[in-house]
Coordinates of C-alpha atoms in Angstrom, one line a residue:
H228 CA 64.6 156.6 70.5
F229 CA 67.8 158.4 71.4
G230 CA 70.0 159.4 68.6
S231 CA 73.8 159.3 68.7
S232 CA 74.0 163.1 69.0
Q233 CA 71.5 163.2 71.8
C234 CA 73.2 160.5 73.8
G235 CA 76.5 162.3 73.2
S236 CA 75.2 165.6 74.5
K237 CA 73.4 164.1 77.4
Y238 CA 76.4 162.2 78.9
K239 CA 79.1 164.7 77.6
G240 CA 81.6 166.2 80.0
S241 CA 81.6 165.4 83.8
A242 CA 77.9 165.1 84.2
P243 CA 77.0 162.1 86.5
R244 CA 75.2 159.1 85.1
P245 CA 71.5 158.7 85.8
A246 CA 70.6 156.9 89.0
S247 CA 68.4 154.5 87.1
L248 CA 71.3 153.0 85.3
P249 CA 73.2 150.4 87.4
D250 CA 77.0 150.6 87.6
A251 CA 78.8 148.1 85.4
P252 CA 80.4 145.3 87.3
V253 CA 84.2 145.6 87.9
R254 CA 86.1 142.8 86.3
R255 CA 89.3 141.9 87.9
P256 CA 91.9 140.1 85.9
R257 CA 92.5 136.6 87.0
T258 CA 95.9 135.6 88.2
P259 CA 97.7 132.8 86.4
Q260 CA 97.0 130.6 89.4
H261 CA 93.3 130.8 88.8
L262 CA 93.4 130.5 85.0
P263 CA 92.0 127.2 83.8
A264 CA 94.6 124.9 82.2
M265 CA 92.7 124.3 79.0
S266 CA 92.7 125.5 75.4
Q267 CA 91.8 129.1 74.5
S268 CA 90.5 130.7 71.4
E269 CA 93.0 133.0 69.5
R270 CA 92.8 135.6 66.7
G271 CA 94.9 136.1 63.6
C272 CA 97.5 138.9 63.4
L273 CA 95.6 140.8 60.7
P274 CA 92.3 142.6 61.3
C275 CA 89.1 141.1 59.8
T276 CA 90.8 137.8 58.8
N277 CA 92.6 134.8 60.3
C278 CA 94.7 134.0 57.3
F279 CA 98.0 134.7 59.2
V280 CA 98.8 134.2 62.8
T281 CA 101.9 134.6 65.0
V282 CA 102.4 131.6 67.2
P283 CA 104.4 132.2 70.5
Q284 CA 107.2 129.9 71.4
D285 CA 105.5 128.7 74.6
K286 CA 102.2 127.7 73.0
W287 CA 100.7 125.3 70.5
Y288 CA 98.2 126.5 68.0
A289 CA 95.5 124.3 66.4
V290 CA 93.9 125.4 63.1
E291 CA 90.1 124.8 62.9
K292 CA 88.3 125.1 59.6
F293 CA 84.6 125.6 60.0
G294 CA 84.9 124.3 63.6
R295 CA 86.7 121.1 62.6
Y296 CA 90.3 120.5 63.6
S297 CA 92.7 120.7 60.7
H298 CA 96.4 120.7 61.8
M299 CA 98.9 122.2 64.3
L300 CA 101.1 125.2 63.7
K301 CA 104.8 125.7 64.7
P302 CA 106.0 128.8 66.5
G303 CA 106.5 131.9 64.4
L304 CA 104.5 133.5 61.6
A305 CA 102.2 130.9 59.9
F306 CA 99.6 131.0 57.0
A307 CA 96.5 128.9 57.8
G308 CA 94.6 129.5 54.6
G309 CA 92.0 131.7 53.0
D310 CA 89.5 133.3 55.5
C311 CA 86.8 135.9 55.5
C312 CA 86.2 137.8 58.7
G313 CA 87.1 134.8 60.8
C314 CA 84.2 132.7 59.6
C315 CA 86.3 130.0 57.9
I316 CA 89.3 129.7 60.1
T317 CA 89.7 129.8 63.9
Y318 CA 92.6 129.1 66.2
R319 CA 92.8 127.3 69.5
S320 CA 95.9 127.4 71.7
I321 CA 97.3 125.6 74.8
T322 CA 100.5 126.3 76.7
S323 CA 103.6 124.2 76.4
R324 CA 105.0 125.3 79.8
V325 CA 105.2 123.2 82.9
E326 CA 102.4 124.4 85.2
Q327 CA 101.9 123.8 88.9
I328 CA 98.5 123.1 90.3
M329 CA 97.9 123.5 94.1
C330 CA 95.3 121.1 95.5
T331 CA 93.9 121.4 99.1
V332 CA 92.4 118.3 100.6
T333 CA 90.9 118.0 104.1
T334 CA 90.7 114.4 105.5
K335 CA 90.8 112.5 108.8
T336 CA 93.6 110.3 110.1
K337 CA 93.3 106.9 111.8
D338 CA 93.3 108.5 115.3
N339 CA 90.4 110.8 114.3
V340 CA 92.4 114.0 113.7
F341 CA 91.4 116.3 110.8
V342 CA 94.3 117.5 108.7
T343 CA 94.5 119.7 105.6
A344 CA 97.0 118.4 103.0
Q345 CA 98.5 120.8 100.4
V346 CA 99.6 118.9 97.2
A347 CA 101.6 120.5 94.4
V348 CA 101.3 118.9 91.0
Q349 CA 103.6 119.8 88.1
Q350 CA 102.1 118.9 84.7
S351 CA 102.6 119.8 81.1
V352 CA 101.2 118.8 77.7
K353 CA 102.7 115.9 75.7
P354 CA 104.0 117.3 72.4
E355 CA 102.6 114.3 70.6
N356 CA 99.2 114.5 72.2
T357 CA 98.3 118.2 72.0
V358 CA 95.1 117.4 70.2
D359 CA 93.9 115.2 73.1
A360 CA 95.0 117.9 75.6
M361 CA 93.0 120.5 73.8
Y362 CA 89.7 118.7 73.0
K363 CA 89.3 115.9 75.7
L364 CA 89.1 117.9 78.9
A365 CA 87.2 121.0 79.7
D366 CA 89.0 121.8 83.0
V367 CA 92.3 120.1 83.7
R368 CA 92.7 121.6 87.2
A369 CA 89.3 120.2 88.4
Q370 CA 90.2 116.8 87.0
I371 CA 93.6 116.7 88.7
D372 CA 92.1 118.0 92.0
S373 CA 89.6 115.1 91.9
Y374 CA 92.2 112.5 91.5
V375 CA 94.4 114.0 94.2
S376 CA 91.5 114.1 96.6
D377 CA 90.6 110.5 95.9
V378 CA 94.2 109.3 96.6
V379 CA 94.7 111.4 99.7
R380 CA 91.4 110.5 101.3
S381 CA 92.0 106.8 100.7
S382 CA 95.6 106.8 102.1
V383 CA 95.6 109.1 105.1
P384 CA 92.7 107.5 107.0
H385 CA 94.8 104.3 107.3
M386 CA 97.6 106.3 109.1
T387 CA 97.9 108.0 112.5
L388 CA 98.8 111.6 112.6
D389 CA 102.5 110.8 113.3
E390 CA 102.6 108.2 110.5
S391 CA 101.1 110.7 108.0
F392 CA 104.0 113.1 108.7
E393 CA 106.5 110.3 108.5
K394 CA 105.0 108.9 105.2
K395 CA 104.5 112.1 103.3
D396 CA 106.8 110.7 100.5
D397 CA 104.7 107.5 100.2
I398 CA 101.5 109.6 99.8
S399 CA 103.3 111.8 97.2
L400 CA 104.3 108.7 95.2
S401 CA 100.8 107.3 95.4
V402 CA 99.3 110.6 94.1
Q403 CA 101.9 110.8 91.3
A404 CA 101.4 107.2 90.2
K405 CA 97.6 107.7 90.0
L406 CA 97.9 111.0 88.1
Q407 CA 100.4 109.6 85.6
E408 CA 98.2 106.7 84.9
E409 CA 95.0 108.7 84.4
M410 CA 96.2 111.9 82.9
S411 CA 98.3 110.3 80.2
N412 CA 95.0 109.4 78.5
Y413 CA 94.2 113.1 78.1
G414 CA 97.6 114.1 76.7
F415 CA 99.3 115.4 79.9
I416 CA 102.6 114.5 81.6
I417 CA 102.8 114.5 85.4
H418 CA 106.3 115.5 86.3
K419 CA 106.0 115.5 90.1
A420 CA 103.3 115.4 92.8
L421 CA 104.5 116.6 96.2
V422 CA 102.7 116.8 99.6
T423 CA 104.1 120.1 100.6
E424 CA 102.2 120.5 103.9
L425 CA 100.1 118.7 106.4
V426 CA 98.3 121.0 108.8
P427 CA 96.3 119.5 111.7
N428 CA 93.6 121.4 113.5
A429 CA 94.8 124.3 115.5
E430 CA 93.7 122.7 118.8
V431 CA 95.5 119.5 117.9
V432 CA 98.7 121.5 117.2
H433 CA 98.4 123.3 120.6
S434 CA 97.9 119.9 122.3
M435 CA 100.9 118.4 120.6
N436 CA 103.1 121.3 121.5
E437 CA 101.9 121.1 125.1
I438 CA 102.7 117.4 125.2
N439 CA 106.2 118.1 123.9
K440 CA 106.6 120.9 126.4
Q441 CA 105.6 118.7 129.4
K442 CA 107.9 115.9 128.2
R443 CA 110.8 118.3 128.1
L444 CA 109.9 119.6 131.6
R445 CA 109.8 116.0 132.9
D446 CA 113.2 115.3 131.4
A447 CA 114.6 118.4 132.9
A448 CA 113.2 117.5 136.3
I449 CA 114.7 114.0 136.1
M450 CA 118.1 115.5 135.2
A451 CA 117.9 118.0 138.0
A452 CA 117.1 115.2 140.5
E453 CA 119.9 113.0 139.2
A454 CA 122.3 116.0 139.6
E455 CA 121.1 116.5 143.2
K456 CA 121.5 112.8 143.9
I457 CA 125.1 112.9 142.6
K458 CA 125.8 115.8 144.9
V459 CA 124.4 114.0 147.9
V460 CA 126.2 110.8 147.1
K461 CA 129.5 112.6 146.6
A462 CA 129.1 114.6 149.8
A463 CA 128.4 111.3 151.7
E464 CA 131.5 109.7 150.1
A465 CA 133.6 112.7 151.0
A466 CA 132.3 112.6 154.6
A467 CA 133.0 108.9 154.9
D468 CA 136.5 109.4 153.6
A469 CA 137.0 112.3 155.9
A470 CA 135.8 110.3 158.9
Q471 CA 138.0 107.4 157.9
L472 CA 141.0 109.6 157.7
Q473 CA 140.1 111.4 160.9
G474 CA 139.8 108.0 162.7
E475 CA 143.2 106.9 161.3
G476 CA 144.7 110.1 162.5
I477 CA 143.1 109.8 166.0
A478 CA 144.4 106.2 166.2
R479 CA 147.9 107.2 165.3
Q480 CA 147.6 110.1 167.8
R481 CA 146.6 107.8 170.6
R482 CA 149.3 105.3 169.7
A483 CA 151.9 108.0 169.9
I484 CA 150.4 109.2 173.3
I485 CA 150.5 105.7 174.7
D486 CA 154.1 105.2 173.5
G487 CA 155.1 108.5 175.0
L488 CA 153.5 107.9 178.4
R489 CA 155.0 104.4 178.6
D490 CA 158.4 105.7 177.8
S491 CA 158.2 108.6 180.2
I492 CA 156.9 106.4 183.1
T493 CA 159.1 103.3 182.6
H494 CA 162.2 105.1 181.5
S495 CA 163.8 105.3 185.0
T496 CA 162.1 102.3 186.7
N497 CA 162.2 99.8 183.8
E498 CA 158.7 98.8 184.9
E499 CA 156.3 97.4 182.4
L500 CA 152.8 99.0 182.4
S501 CA 149.8 96.7 182.2
T502 CA 147.0 97.1 179.7
A503 CA 144.7 98.4 182.4
K504 CA 147.1 101.1 183.4
I505 CA 147.6 102.2 179.8
S506 CA 143.9 102.4 179.3
E507 CA 143.5 104.4 182.4
L508 CA 146.1 106.9 181.3
L509 CA 144.6 107.1 177.9
L510 CA 141.1 107.8 179.3
I511 CA 142.4 110.5 181.6
T512 CA 144.1 112.1 178.6
Q513 CA 140.9 111.9 176.6
Y514 CA 139.0 113.4 179.5
F515 CA 141.1 116.5 179.6
E516 CA 141.1 116.8 175.8
T517 CA 137.3 116.7 175.9
M518 CA 137.2 119.4 178.5
R519 CA 139.5 121.5 176.4
D520 CA 137.3 121.1 173.3
I521 CA 134.2 122.1 175.3
A522 CA 136.0 125.2 176.5
A523 CA 137.1 126.0 173.0
Q524 CA 133.9 125.3 171.0
S525 CA 131.0 125.9 173.5
K526 CA 129.2 129.2 173.6
A527 CA 129.8 129.3 177.3
Q528 CA 132.9 131.2 178.4
T529 CA 133.4 129.4 181.7
V530 CA 133.8 125.6 182.4
F531 CA 133.7 124.4 186.0
I532 CA 136.0 121.5 186.8
P533 CA 137.4 120.2 190.0
N534 CA 140.6 122.1 190.9
G535 CA 141.7 120.6 194.1
P536 CA 145.0 118.6 194.5
G537 CA 143.1 115.4 194.5
A538 CA 141.0 116.2 191.5
V539 CA 143.1 114.2 189.1
G540 CA 143.1 111.3 191.5
D541 CA 139.3 111.5 191.7
V542 CA 139.0 111.4 187.9
A543 CA 141.4 108.5 187.7
S544 CA 139.5 106.7 190.4
Q545 CA 136.2 107.2 188.6
I546 CA 137.6 106.0 185.4
R547 CA 139.2 103.0 187.1
N548 CA 135.9 102.1 188.7
G549 CA 134.1 102.4 185.4
I550 CA 136.6 100.0 183.8
L551 CA 136.2 97.5 186.6
A552 CA 132.4 97.7 186.4
G553 CA 132.6 97.1 182.6
N554 CA 134.9 94.1 183.1
A555 CA 132.5 92.6 185.7
A556 CA 129.5 93.0 183.4
A557 CA 131.2 91.5 180.4
P558 CA 130.9 87.8 181.4
G559 CA 127.2 88.2 182.1
Q560 CA 126.7 89.7 178.7
Q561 CA 128.5 86.9 177.0
R562 CA 126.3 84.4 178.9
M563 CA 123.3 86.1 177.6

């Protein structure tokens, strides 16, 4: 066998450990989130005895004599009784703080979409039922997680994905009512149960975003078409108003021309012009106005018109013949 002096000399200093001895496992301290919400064993404040103990303000201590529950201790320094090396008296503690437990539940909606629900449960120990909280449940977190999973998986499958988002409060109330009913038997108070998050499958989220995007694009296209329609309608209304005003202006212009021609011709003779003569004069005037507009607006720089002394008479004769032909054809059109 190895003596203490031999072991000390063999592993003294910076000498490496033998390869045959495995490395000790590294123990990482568990965070408060992973600590089980159950009672824990405690030691007294004096070495080799549990006669005296210091009780923190945020915990309840139970005194056990030979493994059997005796009584509870208040915060502060307390004397539990005679003890020898911790064989007679032991202590068990549980926190009095409000703790939050996060539960994750995966379930399926009515429209066959898998969602992951995050439920936060705030619970604490009833002051009058600390004994039940210490000795009835081995793992409070596992028990609460089971109840939460049962309620969520029985509620969400009756809802569509949109309804599950709209009725998160209803799911929270159902979970809270179930936990308050069940956990009160174990000495725990359920302060609040909240569905903090509903996360659908990533592909479903992408599809929902794409649907929303296409809907927005459709609305934008409709609005753009409506704006273009308004532009076209307003342009047509403006053109109609402009044409109406232009026609009224032309009518007034022709009326003024006719009145001027009548006055200039009949001023000295006191002769009254017939309607045919007035129309003939008006058509001759329009003919020359048309020729003027062609010369002004056409791309051609030269317009060929009759320039002899009888040119005006020829134009008047042609217009007169056209009027007579039209008057002759009018009765036949009426008979038809």
